[in-house]
Amino acid sequence: MTKNNMWVAGMAAPLMSAMLLQFAASPSVKANAQPSAANAAVKIDNFVFGPQELTVPVGTTVTWTNSDDIPHTSVSTEGVFKSKVLDTDEKFSYTFTKAGTYSYYCTIHPKMTGKVVVQLRLKLELALRWKHFSCLVASVCE
């Protein structure tokens, strides 16, 4: 190892250890944390659910709003939820109480599809923090 490489390695290891300890000891990441009520939105427009895939914590209420000029529905492929036919500006909401992946589609236009990924709050927070930590270490952030 060259002198410069040893210096970099000597600095990187303590820095990474400190960041990992800070990450692990963060007070907002608790195994027994109670999820707070959250809301998320899906806009139906131009024959598209947007966003097409949505990731939320357990306990989140997702509201679909039809912003299109024609009617649409939002129906779970597994039968978990089913909206009525939504006219322009009408809304449908569903609260996700269990983790899982929920695919859905419009029964009037079956090629219109979407997905809600529901994660345990701890898992979602850890994933977001890991992404931030990895971004800092690599110095490449989106």
mmCIF file of N, CA and C in Angstrom:
data_model
loop_
_atom_site.group_PDB
_atom_site.id
_atom_site.type_symbol
_atom_site.label_atom_id
_atom_site.label_comp_id
_atom_site.label_asym_id
_atom_site.label_seq_id
_atom_site.Cartn_x
_atom_site.Cartn_y
_atom_site.Cartn_z
ATOM 1 N N MET A 1 0.839 -1.183 0.000
ATOM 2 C CA MET A 1 0.000 0.000 0.000
ATOM 3 C C MET A 1 0.881 1.242 0.000
ATOM 4 N N THR A 2 0.487 2.214 -0.801
ATOM 5 C CA THR A 2 1.243 3.463 -0.803
ATOM 6 C C THR A 2 0.820 4.306 0.380
ATOM 7 N N LYS A 3 1.597 5.330 0.633
ATOM 8 C CA LYS A 3 1.332 6.211 1.764
ATOM 9 C C LYS A 3 -0.041 6.886 1.626
ATOM 10 N N ASN A 4 -0.386 7.331 0.415
ATOM 11 C CA ASN A 4 -1.687 7.977 0.185
ATOM 12 C C ASN A 4 -2.839 7.000 0.388
ATOM 13 N N ASN A 5 -2.683 5.778 -0.109
ATOM 14 C CA ASN A 5 -3.739 4.778 0.057
ATOM 15 C C ASN A 5 -3.946 4.443 1.523
ATOM 16 N N MET A 6 -2.869 4.359 2.279
ATOM 17 C CA MET A 6 -2.981 4.067 3.708
ATOM 18 C C MET A 6 -3.697 5.206 4.422
ATOM 19 N N TRP A 7 -3.408 6.444 4.018
ATOM 20 C CA TRP A 7 -4.057 7.592 4.650
ATOM 21 C C TRP A 7 -5.558 7.568 4.359
ATOM 22 N N VAL A 8 -5.918 7.307 3.102
ATOM 23 C CA VAL A 8 -7.328 7.255 2.720
ATOM 24 C C VAL A 8 -8.039 6.126 3.467
ATOM 25 N N ALA A 9 -7.421 4.954 3.496
ATOM 26 C CA ALA A 9 -8.021 3.820 4.199
ATOM 27 C C ALA A 9 -8.132 4.120 5.691
ATOM 28 N N GLY A 10 -7.114 4.765 6.238
ATOM 29 C CA GLY A 10 -7.134 5.111 7.659
ATOM 30 C C GLY A 10 -8.216 6.114 7.993
ATOM 31 N N MET A 11 -8.543 7.001 7.082
ATOM 32 C CA MET A 11 -9.601 7.991 7.304
ATOM 33 C C MET A 11 -10.979 7.416 6.987
ATOM 34 N N ALA A 12 -11.071 6.566 5.977
ATOM 35 C CA ALA A 12 -12.368 6.049 5.542
ATOM 36 C C ALA A 12 -12.983 5.115 6.585
ATOM 37 N N ALA A 13 -12.180 4.269 7.187
ATOM 38 C CA ALA A 13 -12.720 3.293 8.147
ATOM 39 C C ALA A 13 -13.371 3.976 9.350
ATOM 40 N N PRO A 14 -12.698 4.937 10.025
ATOM 41 C CA PRO A 14 -13.365 5.596 11.152
ATOM 42 C C PRO A 14 -14.582 6.420 10.719
ATOM 43 N N LEU A 15 -14.482 7.048 9.556
ATOM 44 C CA LEU A 15 -15.601 7.838 9.069
ATOM 45 C C LEU A 15 -16.811 6.949 8.812
ATOM 46 N N MET A 16 -16.589 5.826 8.143
ATOM 47 C CA MET A 16 -17.698 4.909 7.874
ATOM 48 C C MET A 16 -18.256 4.337 9.169
ATOM 49 N N SER A 17 -17.391 4.018 10.123
ATOM 50 C CA SER A 17 -17.856 3.491 11.413
ATOM 51 C C SER A 17 -18.715 4.515 12.133
ATOM 52 N N ALA A 18 -18.262 5.771 12.139
ATOM 53 C CA ALA A 18 -19.019 6.826 12.805
ATOM 54 C C ALA A 18 -20.375 7.036 12.146
ATOM 55 N N MET A 19 -20.396 7.017 10.825
ATOM 56 C CA MET A 19 -21.654 7.209 10.116
ATOM 57 C C MET A 19 -22.593 6.034 10.365
ATOM 58 N N LEU A 20 -22.056 4.828 10.397
ATOM 59 C CA LEU A 20 -22.882 3.658 10.644
ATOM 60 C C LEU A 20 -23.454 3.689 12.058
ATOM 61 N N LEU A 21 -22.647 4.092 13.028
ATOM 62 C CA LEU A 21 -23.137 4.206 14.405
ATOM 63 C C LEU A 21 -24.231 5.265 14.505
ATOM 64 N N GLN A 22 -24.036 6.380 13.824
ATOM 65 C CA GLN A 22 -25.052 7.423 13.845
ATOM 66 C C GLN A 22 -26.338 6.909 13.201
ATOM 67 N N PHE A 23 -26.185 6.211 12.100
ATOM 68 C CA PHE A 23 -27.321 5.634 11.386
ATOM 69 C C PHE A 23 -28.074 4.650 12.287
ATOM 70 N N ALA A 24 -27.352 3.774 12.952
ATOM 71 C CA ALA A 24 -27.976 2.734 13.778
ATOM 72 C C ALA A 24 -28.590 3.299 15.045
ATOM 73 N N ALA A 25 -28.016 4.373 15.578
ATOM 74 C CA ALA A 25 -28.477 4.910 16.854
ATOM 75 C C ALA A 25 -29.492 6.033 16.691
ATOM 76 N N SER A 26 -29.914 6.294 15.498
ATOM 77 C CA SER A 26 -30.857 7.377 15.258
ATOM 78 C C SER A 26 -32.122 7.175 16.080
ATOM 79 N N PRO A 27 -32.585 8.204 16.809
ATOM 80 C CA PRO A 27 -33.756 8.040 17.650
ATOM 81 C C PRO A 27 -35.056 7.842 16.877
ATOM 82 N N SER A 28 -35.086 8.186 15.589
ATOM 83 C CA SER A 28 -36.331 8.036 14.848
ATOM 84 C C SER A 28 -36.539 6.616 14.331
ATOM 85 N N VAL A 29 -35.542 5.767 14.463
ATOM 86 C CA VAL A 29 -35.680 4.381 14.022
ATOM 87 C C VAL A 29 -35.814 3.509 15.259
ATOM 88 N N LYS A 30 -37.050 3.118 15.580
ATOM 89 C CA LYS A 30 -37.327 2.329 16.772
ATOM 90 C C LYS A 30 -38.139 1.112 16.380
ATOM 91 N N ALA A 31 -37.802 -0.005 16.960
ATOM 92 C CA ALA A 31 -38.511 -1.239 16.637
ATOM 93 C C ALA A 31 -39.958 -1.183 17.098
ATOM 94 N N ASN A 32 -40.245 -0.435 18.154
ATOM 95 C CA ASN A 32 -41.607 -0.401 18.677
ATOM 96 C C ASN A 32 -42.330 0.882 18.312
ATOM 97 N N ALA A 33 -41.835 1.605 17.331
ATOM 98 C CA ALA A 33 -42.471 2.849 16.934
ATOM 99 C C ALA A 33 -43.867 2.578 16.383
ATOM 100 N N GLN A 34 -44.819 3.385 16.791
ATOM 101 C CA GLN A 34 -46.178 3.266 16.282
ATOM 102 C C GLN A 34 -46.297 4.084 15.004
ATOM 103 N N PRO A 35 -46.836 3.513 13.944
ATOM 104 C CA PRO A 35 -46.968 4.275 12.713
ATOM 105 C C PRO A 35 -47.968 5.408 12.882
ATOM 106 N N SER A 36 -47.622 6.562 12.345
ATOM 107 C CA SER A 36 -48.565 7.667 12.367
ATOM 108 C C SER A 36 -49.373 7.609 11.077
ATOM 109 N N ALA A 37 -50.542 8.216 11.130
ATOM 110 C CA ALA A 37 -51.384 8.214 9.934
ATOM 111 C C ALA A 37 -50.690 8.998 8.834
ATOM 112 N N ALA A 38 -50.694 8.440 7.660
ATOM 113 C CA ALA A 38 -50.073 9.093 6.520
ATOM 114 C C ALA A 38 -51.053 9.070 5.356
ATOM 115 N N ASN A 39 -50.823 9.972 4.413
ATOM 116 C CA ASN A 39 -51.662 10.037 3.229
ATOM 117 C C ASN A 39 -50.788 10.055 1.993
ATOM 118 N N ALA A 40 -51.301 9.476 0.929
ATOM 119 C CA ALA A 40 -50.608 9.486 -0.354
ATOM 120 C C ALA A 40 -51.668 9.620 -1.436
ATOM 121 N N ALA A 41 -51.242 10.105 -2.591
ATOM 122 C CA ALA A 41 -52.198 10.359 -3.660
ATOM 123 C C ALA A 41 -51.783 9.692 -4.965
ATOM 124 N N VAL A 42 -52.784 9.223 -5.693
ATOM 125 C CA VAL A 42 -52.595 8.714 -7.048
ATOM 126 C C VAL A 42 -53.536 9.521 -7.936
ATOM 127 N N LYS A 43 -52.976 10.116 -8.963
ATOM 128 C CA LYS A 43 -53.771 10.905 -9.908
ATOM 129 C C LYS A 43 -54.055 10.058 -11.141
ATOM 130 N N ILE A 44 -55.306 10.031 -11.539
ATOM 131 C CA ILE A 44 -55.702 9.317 -12.754
ATOM 132 C C ILE A 44 -55.871 10.383 -13.833
ATOM 133 N N ASP A 45 -55.028 10.310 -14.850
ATOM 134 C CA ASP A 45 -55.079 11.315 -15.903
ATOM 135 C C ASP A 45 -54.523 10.737 -17.205
ATOM 136 N N ASN A 46 -55.200 11.022 -18.311
ATOM 137 C CA ASN A 46 -54.743 10.588 -19.632
ATOM 138 C C ASN A 46 -54.516 9.070 -19.680
ATOM 139 N N PHE A 47 -55.447 8.318 -19.077
ATOM 140 C CA PHE A 47 -55.409 6.854 -19.058
ATOM 141 C C PHE A 47 -54.181 6.291 -18.344
ATOM 142 N N VAL A 48 -53.706 6.993 -17.304
ATOM 143 C CA VAL A 48 -52.525 6.566 -16.543
ATOM 144 C C VAL A 48 -52.761 6.810 -15.053
ATOM 145 N N PHE A 49 -52.352 5.841 -14.231
ATOM 146 C CA PHE A 49 -52.284 6.041 -12.785
ATOM 147 C C PHE A 49 -50.917 6.648 -12.492
ATOM 148 N N GLY A 50 -50.889 7.763 -11.799
ATOM 149 C CA GLY A 50 -49.592 8.383 -11.518
ATOM 150 C C GLY A 50 -49.454 8.752 -10.046
ATOM 151 N N PRO A 51 -48.404 8.280 -9.390
ATOM 152 C CA PRO A 51 -47.348 7.434 -9.942
ATOM 153 C C PRO A 51 -47.865 6.009 -10.177
ATOM 154 N N GLN A 52 -47.216 5.339 -11.093
ATOM 155 C CA GLN A 52 -47.644 3.976 -11.422
ATOM 156 C C GLN A 52 -47.304 3.006 -10.292
ATOM 157 N N GLU A 53 -46.216 3.276 -9.569
ATOM 158 C CA GLU A 53 -45.864 2.483 -8.384
ATOM 159 C C GLU A 53 -45.638 3.435 -7.227
ATOM 160 N N LEU A 54 -46.247 3.120 -6.099
ATOM 161 C CA LEU A 54 -46.198 3.967 -4.919
ATOM 162 C C LEU A 54 -45.757 3.114 -3.735
ATOM 163 N N THR A 55 -44.753 3.568 -2.976
ATOM 164 C CA THR A 55 -44.301 2.848 -1.783
ATOM 165 C C THR A 55 -44.673 3.667 -0.557
ATOM 166 N N VAL A 56 -45.388 3.034 0.368
ATOM 167 C CA VAL A 56 -45.894 3.726 1.556
ATOM 168 C C VAL A 56 -45.744 2.830 2.787
ATOM 169 N N PRO A 57 -45.741 3.424 3.980
ATOM 170 C CA PRO A 57 -45.729 2.604 5.191
ATOM 171 C C PRO A 57 -47.126 2.081 5.529
ATOM 172 N N VAL A 58 -47.180 1.010 6.312
ATOM 173 C CA VAL A 58 -48.448 0.468 6.799
ATOM 174 C C VAL A 58 -49.213 1.593 7.503
ATOM 175 N N GLY A 59 -50.515 1.626 7.289
ATOM 176 C CA GLY A 59 -51.357 2.642 7.922
ATOM 177 C C GLY A 59 -51.634 3.839 7.027
ATOM 178 N N THR A 60 -51.051 3.858 5.851
ATOM 179 C CA THR A 60 -51.237 4.979 4.931
ATOM 180 C C THR A 60 -52.578 4.869 4.209
ATOM 181 N N THR A 61 -53.235 6.002 4.074
ATOM 182 C CA THR A 61 -54.442 6.082 3.264
ATOM 183 C C THR A 61 -54.056 6.633 1.904
ATOM 184 N N VAL A 62 -54.340 5.864 0.876
ATOM 185 C CA VAL A 62 -54.073 6.292 -0.506
ATOM 186 C C VAL A 62 -55.391 6.767 -1.100
ATOM 187 N N THR A 63 -55.339 7.936 -1.743
ATOM 188 C CA THR A 63 -56.524 8.486 -2.389
ATOM 189 C C THR A 63 -56.284 8.602 -3.887
ATOM 190 N N TRP A 64 -57.144 7.962 -4.653
ATOM 191 C CA TRP A 64 -57.112 8.047 -6.113
ATOM 192 C C TRP A 64 -58.074 9.153 -6.521
ATOM 193 N N THR A 65 -57.627 10.058 -7.387
ATOM 194 C CA THR A 65 -58.469 11.134 -7.894
ATOM 195 C C THR A 65 -58.523 11.040 -9.410
ATOM 196 N N ASN A 66 -59.735 10.983 -9.946
ATOM 197 C CA ASN A 66 -59.889 10.923 -11.396
ATOM 198 C C ASN A 66 -59.842 12.346 -11.963
ATOM 199 N N SER A 67 -58.727 12.676 -12.593
ATOM 200 C CA SER A 67 -58.561 13.981 -13.228
ATOM 201 C C SER A 67 -58.777 13.895 -14.734
ATOM 202 N N ASP A 68 -59.254 12.754 -15.184
ATOM 203 C CA ASP A 68 -59.497 12.533 -16.611
ATOM 204 C C ASP A 68 -60.922 12.963 -16.958
ATOM 205 N N ASP A 69 -61.190 13.108 -18.237
ATOM 206 C CA ASP A 69 -62.522 13.514 -18.700
ATOM 207 C C ASP A 69 -63.486 12.349 -18.826
ATOM 208 N N ILE A 70 -62.989 11.137 -18.617
ATOM 209 C CA ILE A 70 -63.843 9.964 -18.733
ATOM 210 C C ILE A 70 -63.767 9.138 -17.443
ATOM 211 N N PRO A 71 -64.744 8.278 -17.206
ATOM 212 C CA PRO A 71 -64.771 7.495 -15.964
ATOM 213 C C PRO A 71 -63.652 6.451 -15.890
ATOM 214 N N HIS A 72 -63.241 6.163 -14.663
ATOM 215 C CA HIS A 72 -62.237 5.136 -14.382
ATOM 216 C C HIS A 72 -62.577 4.462 -13.058
ATOM 217 N N THR A 73 -61.926 3.316 -12.803
ATOM 218 C CA THR A 73 -62.033 2.641 -11.512
ATOM 219 C C THR A 73 -60.626 2.327 -11.010
ATOM 220 N N SER A 74 -60.546 1.936 -9.766
ATOM 221 C CA SER A 74 -59.309 1.439 -9.169
ATOM 222 C C SER A 74 -59.679 0.184 -8.394
ATOM 223 N N VAL A 75 -59.249 -0.974 -8.920
ATOM 224 C CA VAL A 75 -59.669 -2.255 -8.354
ATOM 225 C C VAL A 75 -58.443 -3.134 -8.131
ATOM 226 N N SER A 76 -58.307 -3.649 -6.918
ATOM 227 C CA SER A 76 -57.210 -4.552 -6.579
ATOM 228 C C SER A 76 -57.359 -5.862 -7.330
ATOM 229 N N THR A 77 -56.253 -6.353 -7.890
ATOM 230 C CA THR A 77 -56.306 -7.638 -8.605
ATOM 231 C C THR A 77 -56.599 -8.791 -7.649
ATOM 232 N N GLU A 78 -56.311 -8.613 -6.349
ATOM 233 C CA GLU A 78 -56.569 -9.649 -5.347
ATOM 234 C C GLU A 78 -57.904 -9.450 -4.641
ATOM 235 N N GLY A 79 -58.677 -8.437 -5.035
ATOM 236 C CA GLY A 79 -59.972 -8.196 -4.413
ATOM 237 C C GLY A 79 -59.902 -7.496 -3.071
ATOM 238 N N VAL A 80 -58.785 -6.866 -2.760
ATOM 239 C CA VAL A 80 -58.620 -6.194 -1.465
ATOM 240 C C VAL A 80 -59.420 -4.894 -1.406
ATOM 241 N N PHE A 81 -59.451 -4.143 -2.497
ATOM 242 C CA PHE A 81 -60.223 -2.905 -2.547
ATOM 243 C C PHE A 81 -60.839 -2.751 -3.931
ATOM 244 N N LYS A 82 -61.930 -1.974 -3.981
ATOM 245 C CA LYS A 82 -62.622 -1.766 -5.247
ATOM 246 C C LYS A 82 -63.375 -0.440 -5.179
ATOM 247 N N SER A 83 -63.027 0.468 -6.090
ATOM 248 C CA SER A 83 -63.737 1.738 -6.137
ATOM 249 C C SER A 83 -65.005 1.583 -6.960
ATOM 250 N N LYS A 84 -65.900 2.531 -6.788
ATOM 251 C CA LYS A 84 -67.026 2.645 -7.709
ATOM 252 C C LYS A 84 -66.476 3.293 -8.976
ATOM 253 N N VAL A 85 -67.273 3.440 -9.989
ATOM 254 C CA VAL A 85 -66.851 4.159 -11.182
ATOM 255 C C VAL A 85 -66.692 5.629 -10.790
ATOM 256 N N LEU A 86 -65.485 6.155 -11.032
ATOM 257 C CA LEU A 86 -65.188 7.541 -10.651
ATOM 258 C C LEU A 86 -65.319 8.466 -11.858
ATOM 259 N N ASP A 87 -66.214 9.437 -11.745
ATOM 260 C CA ASP A 87 -66.311 10.460 -12.768
ATOM 261 C C ASP A 87 -65.234 11.513 -12.527
ATOM 262 N N THR A 88 -65.141 12.495 -13.409
ATOM 263 C CA THR A 88 -64.126 13.546 -13.301
ATOM 264 C C THR A 88 -64.172 14.198 -11.922
ATOM 265 N N ASP A 89 -62.991 14.302 -11.307
ATOM 266 C CA ASP A 89 -62.768 14.920 -9.985
ATOM 267 C C ASP A 89 -63.310 14.115 -8.799
ATOM 268 N N GLU A 90 -63.830 12.927 -9.039
ATOM 269 C CA GLU A 90 -64.258 12.101 -7.919
ATOM 270 C C GLU A 90 -63.053 11.359 -7.346
ATOM 271 N N LYS A 91 -63.178 10.981 -6.064
ATOM 272 C CA LYS A 91 -62.067 10.354 -5.340
ATOM 273 C C LYS A 91 -62.498 9.036 -4.716
ATOM 274 N N PHE A 92 -61.479 8.191 -4.509
ATOM 275 C CA PHE A 92 -61.654 6.936 -3.791
ATOM 276 C C PHE A 92 -60.445 6.773 -2.879
ATOM 277 N N SER A 93 -60.676 6.394 -1.622
ATOM 278 C CA SER A 93 -59.575 6.214 -0.670
ATOM 279 C C SER A 93 -59.616 4.827 -0.065
ATOM 280 N N TYR A 94 -58.423 4.321 0.250
ATOM 281 C CA TYR A 94 -58.288 3.028 0.923
ATOM 282 C C TYR A 94 -57.095 3.108 1.868
ATOM 283 N N THR A 95 -57.263 2.604 3.083
ATOM 284 C CA THR A 95 -56.187 2.579 4.073
ATOM 285 C C THR A 95 -55.558 1.194 4.101
ATOM 286 N N PHE A 96 -54.238 1.148 3.885
ATOM 287 C CA PHE A 96 -53.504 -0.114 3.835
ATOM 288 C C PHE A 96 -53.021 -0.470 5.238
ATOM 289 N N THR A 97 -53.560 -1.559 5.797
ATOM 290 C CA THR A 97 -53.250 -1.948 7.172
ATOM 291 C C THR A 97 -52.262 -3.106 7.264
ATOM 292 N N LYS A 98 -51.913 -3.694 6.128
ATOM 293 C CA LYS A 98 -50.968 -4.816 6.121
ATOM 294 C C LYS A 98 -49.893 -4.588 5.069
ATOM 295 N N ALA A 99 -48.669 -5.011 5.404
ATOM 296 C CA ALA A 99 -47.567 -4.910 4.443
ATOM 297 C C ALA A 99 -47.834 -5.860 3.277
ATOM 298 N N GLY A 100 -47.371 -5.464 2.106
ATOM 299 C CA GLY A 100 -47.529 -6.306 0.922
ATOM 300 C C GLY A 100 -47.500 -5.477 -0.338
ATOM 301 N N THR A 101 -47.627 -6.142 -1.456
ATOM 302 C CA THR A 101 -47.677 -5.475 -2.750
ATOM 303 C C THR A 101 -49.084 -5.641 -3.297
ATOM 304 N N TYR A 102 -49.703 -4.524 -3.605
ATOM 305 C CA TYR A 102 -51.086 -4.500 -4.048
ATOM 306 C C TYR A 102 -51.153 -3.965 -5.484
ATOM 307 N N SER A 103 -51.354 -4.863 -6.420
ATOM 308 C CA SER A 103 -51.520 -4.459 -7.819
ATOM 309 C C SER A 103 -52.983 -4.095 -8.035
ATOM 310 N N TYR A 104 -53.212 -3.125 -8.926
ATOM 311 C CA TYR A 104 -54.584 -2.728 -9.224
ATOM 312 C C TYR A 104 -54.688 -2.307 -10.687
ATOM 313 N N TYR A 105 -55.932 -2.151 -11.144
ATOM 314 C CA TYR A 105 -56.178 -1.792 -12.537
ATOM 315 C C TYR A 105 -57.519 -1.085 -12.645
ATOM 316 N N CYS A 106 -57.791 -0.542 -13.805
ATOM 317 C CA CYS A 106 -59.078 0.074 -14.107
ATOM 318 C C CYS A 106 -59.923 -0.981 -14.827
ATOM 319 N N THR A 107 -61.099 -1.302 -14.291
ATOM 320 C CA THR A 107 -61.933 -2.336 -14.911
ATOM 321 C C THR A 107 -62.491 -1.879 -16.263
ATOM 322 N N ILE A 108 -62.591 -0.582 -16.480
ATOM 323 C CA ILE A 108 -63.097 -0.063 -17.752
ATOM 324 C C ILE A 108 -61.995 -0.086 -18.812
ATOM 325 N N HIS A 109 -60.749 0.150 -18.365
ATOM 326 C CA HIS A 109 -59.580 0.186 -19.255
ATOM 327 C C HIS A 109 -58.499 -0.710 -18.649
ATOM 328 N N PRO A 110 -58.594 -2.034 -18.824
ATOM 329 C CA PRO A 110 -57.722 -2.989 -18.127
ATOM 330 C C PRO A 110 -56.220 -2.827 -18.363
ATOM 331 N N LYS A 111 -55.840 -2.098 -19.396
ATOM 332 C CA LYS A 111 -54.403 -1.869 -19.615
ATOM 333 C C LYS A 111 -53.852 -0.801 -18.670
ATOM 334 N N MET A 112 -54.742 -0.100 -17.990
ATOM 335 C CA MET A 112 -54.318 0.874 -16.972
ATOM 336 C C MET A 112 -54.030 0.103 -15.691
ATOM 337 N N THR A 113 -52.781 0.082 -15.267
ATOM 338 C CA THR A 113 -52.402 -0.665 -14.071
ATOM 339 C C THR A 113 -51.543 0.192 -13.155
ATOM 340 N N GLY A 114 -51.489 -0.230 -11.915
ATOM 341 C CA GLY A 114 -50.643 0.427 -10.925
ATOM 342 C C GLY A 114 -50.327 -0.536 -9.806
ATOM 343 N N LYS A 115 -49.498 -0.058 -8.877
ATOM 344 C CA LYS A 115 -49.074 -0.918 -7.770
ATOM 345 C C LYS A 115 -48.806 -0.053 -6.544
ATOM 346 N N VAL A 116 -49.278 -0.525 -5.393
ATOM 347 C CA VAL A 116 -48.959 0.100 -4.110
ATOM 348 C C VAL A 116 -48.146 -0.917 -3.321
ATOM 349 N N VAL A 117 -46.924 -0.531 -2.937
ATOM 350 C CA VAL A 117 -46.061 -1.376 -2.119
ATOM 351 C C VAL A 117 -46.147 -0.835 -0.699
ATOM 352 N N VAL A 118 -46.649 -1.660 0.202
ATOM 353 C CA VAL A 118 -46.835 -1.253 1.593
ATOM 354 C C VAL A 118 -45.784 -1.959 2.441
ATOM 355 N N GLN A 119 -44.963 -1.155 3.118
ATOM 356 C CA GLN A 119 -43.876 -1.707 3.932
ATOM 357 C C GLN A 119 -44.069 -1.351 5.395
ATOM 358 N N LEU A 120 -43.510 -2.181 6.255
ATOM 359 C CA LEU A 120 -43.483 -1.843 7.670
ATOM 360 C C LEU A 120 -42.696 -0.555 7.819
ATOM 361 N N ARG A 121 -43.107 0.322 8.683
ATOM 362 C CA ARG A 121 -42.481 1.639 8.823
ATOM 363 C C ARG A 121 -40.979 1.515 9.085
ATOM 364 N N LEU A 122 -40.572 0.612 9.958
ATOM 365 C CA LEU A 122 -39.153 0.452 10.279
ATOM 366 C C LEU A 122 -38.366 0.072 9.026
ATOM 367 N N LYS A 123 -38.896 -0.870 8.263
ATOM 368 C CA LYS A 123 -38.213 -1.311 7.048
ATOM 369 C C LYS A 123 -38.088 -0.156 6.056
ATOM 370 N N LEU A 124 -39.143 0.639 5.903
ATOM 371 C CA LEU A 124 -39.126 1.764 4.974
ATOM 372 C C LEU A 124 -38.123 2.817 5.432
ATOM 373 N N GLU A 125 -38.116 3.146 6.732
ATOM 374 C CA GLU A 125 -37.165 4.136 7.240
ATOM 375 C C GLU A 125 -35.730 3.654 7.069
ATOM 376 N N LEU A 126 -35.485 2.393 7.364
ATOM 377 C CA LEU A 126 -34.130 1.861 7.199
ATOM 378 C C LEU A 126 -33.697 1.900 5.740
ATOM 379 N N ALA A 127 -34.596 1.566 4.840
ATOM 380 C CA ALA A 127 -34.263 1.599 3.405
ATOM 381 C C ALA A 127 -33.927 3.011 2.966
ATOM 382 N N LEU A 128 -34.715 3.987 3.411
ATOM 383 C CA LEU A 128 -34.449 5.377 3.038
ATOM 384 C C LEU A 128 -33.142 5.873 3.648
ATOM 385 N N ARG A 129 -32.895 5.514 4.901
ATOM 386 C CA ARG A 129 -31.652 5.941 5.550
ATOM 387 C C ARG A 129 -30.444 5.263 4.900
ATOM 388 N N TRP A 130 -30.569 3.983 4.542
ATOM 389 C CA TRP A 130 -29.460 3.281 3.906
ATOM 390 C C TRP A 130 -29.140 3.931 2.566
ATOM 391 N N LYS A 131 -30.177 4.314 1.825
ATOM 392 C CA LYS A 131 -29.956 4.975 0.543
ATOM 393 C C LYS A 131 -29.189 6.286 0.771
ATOM 394 N N HIS A 132 -29.593 7.045 1.798
ATOM 395 C CA HIS A 132 -28.916 8.308 2.112
ATOM 396 C C HIS A 132 -27.476 8.042 2.546
ATOM 397 N N PHE A 133 -27.261 7.032 3.401
ATOM 398 C CA PHE A 133 -25.929 6.688 3.882
ATOM 399 C C PHE A 133 -25.043 6.259 2.712
ATOM 400 N N SER A 134 -25.570 5.387 1.842
ATOM 401 C CA SER A 134 -24.799 4.931 0.685
ATOM 402 C C SER A 134 -24.445 6.091 -0.234
ATOM 403 N N CYS A 135 -25.371 7.010 -0.364
ATOM 404 C CA CYS A 135 -25.164 8.186 -1.195
ATOM 405 C C CYS A 135 -24.009 9.023 -0.632
ATOM 406 N N LEU A 136 -23.985 9.202 0.675
ATOM 407 C CA LEU A 136 -22.911 9.992 1.304
ATOM 408 C C LEU A 136 -21.557 9.322 1.145
ATOM 409 N N VAL A 137 -21.501 8.025 1.356
ATOM 410 C CA VAL A 137 -20.247 7.295 1.263
ATOM 411 C C VAL A 137 -19.721 7.314 -0.172
ATOM 412 N N ALA A 138 -20.612 7.095 -1.125
ATOM 413 C CA ALA A 138 -20.195 7.035 -2.536
ATOM 414 C C ALA A 138 -20.043 8.424 -3.135
ATOM 415 N N SER A 139 -20.558 9.434 -2.454
ATOM 416 C CA SER A 139 -20.563 10.814 -2.953
ATOM 417 C C SER A 139 -21.273 10.928 -4.298
ATOM 418 N N VAL A 140 -22.235 10.065 -4.502
ATOM 419 C CA VAL A 140 -23.048 10.104 -5.719
ATOM 420 C C VAL A 140 -24.505 10.053 -5.290
ATOM 421 N N CYS A 141 -25.183 11.158 -5.413
ATOM 422 C CA CYS A 141 -26.579 11.215 -4.996
ATOM 423 C C CYS A 141 -27.468 11.594 -6.169
ATOM 424 N N GLU A 142 -28.664 11.062 -6.141
ATOM 425 C CA GLU A 142 -29.629 11.422 -7.192
ATOM 426 C C GLU A 142 -30.277 12.727 -6.849
#
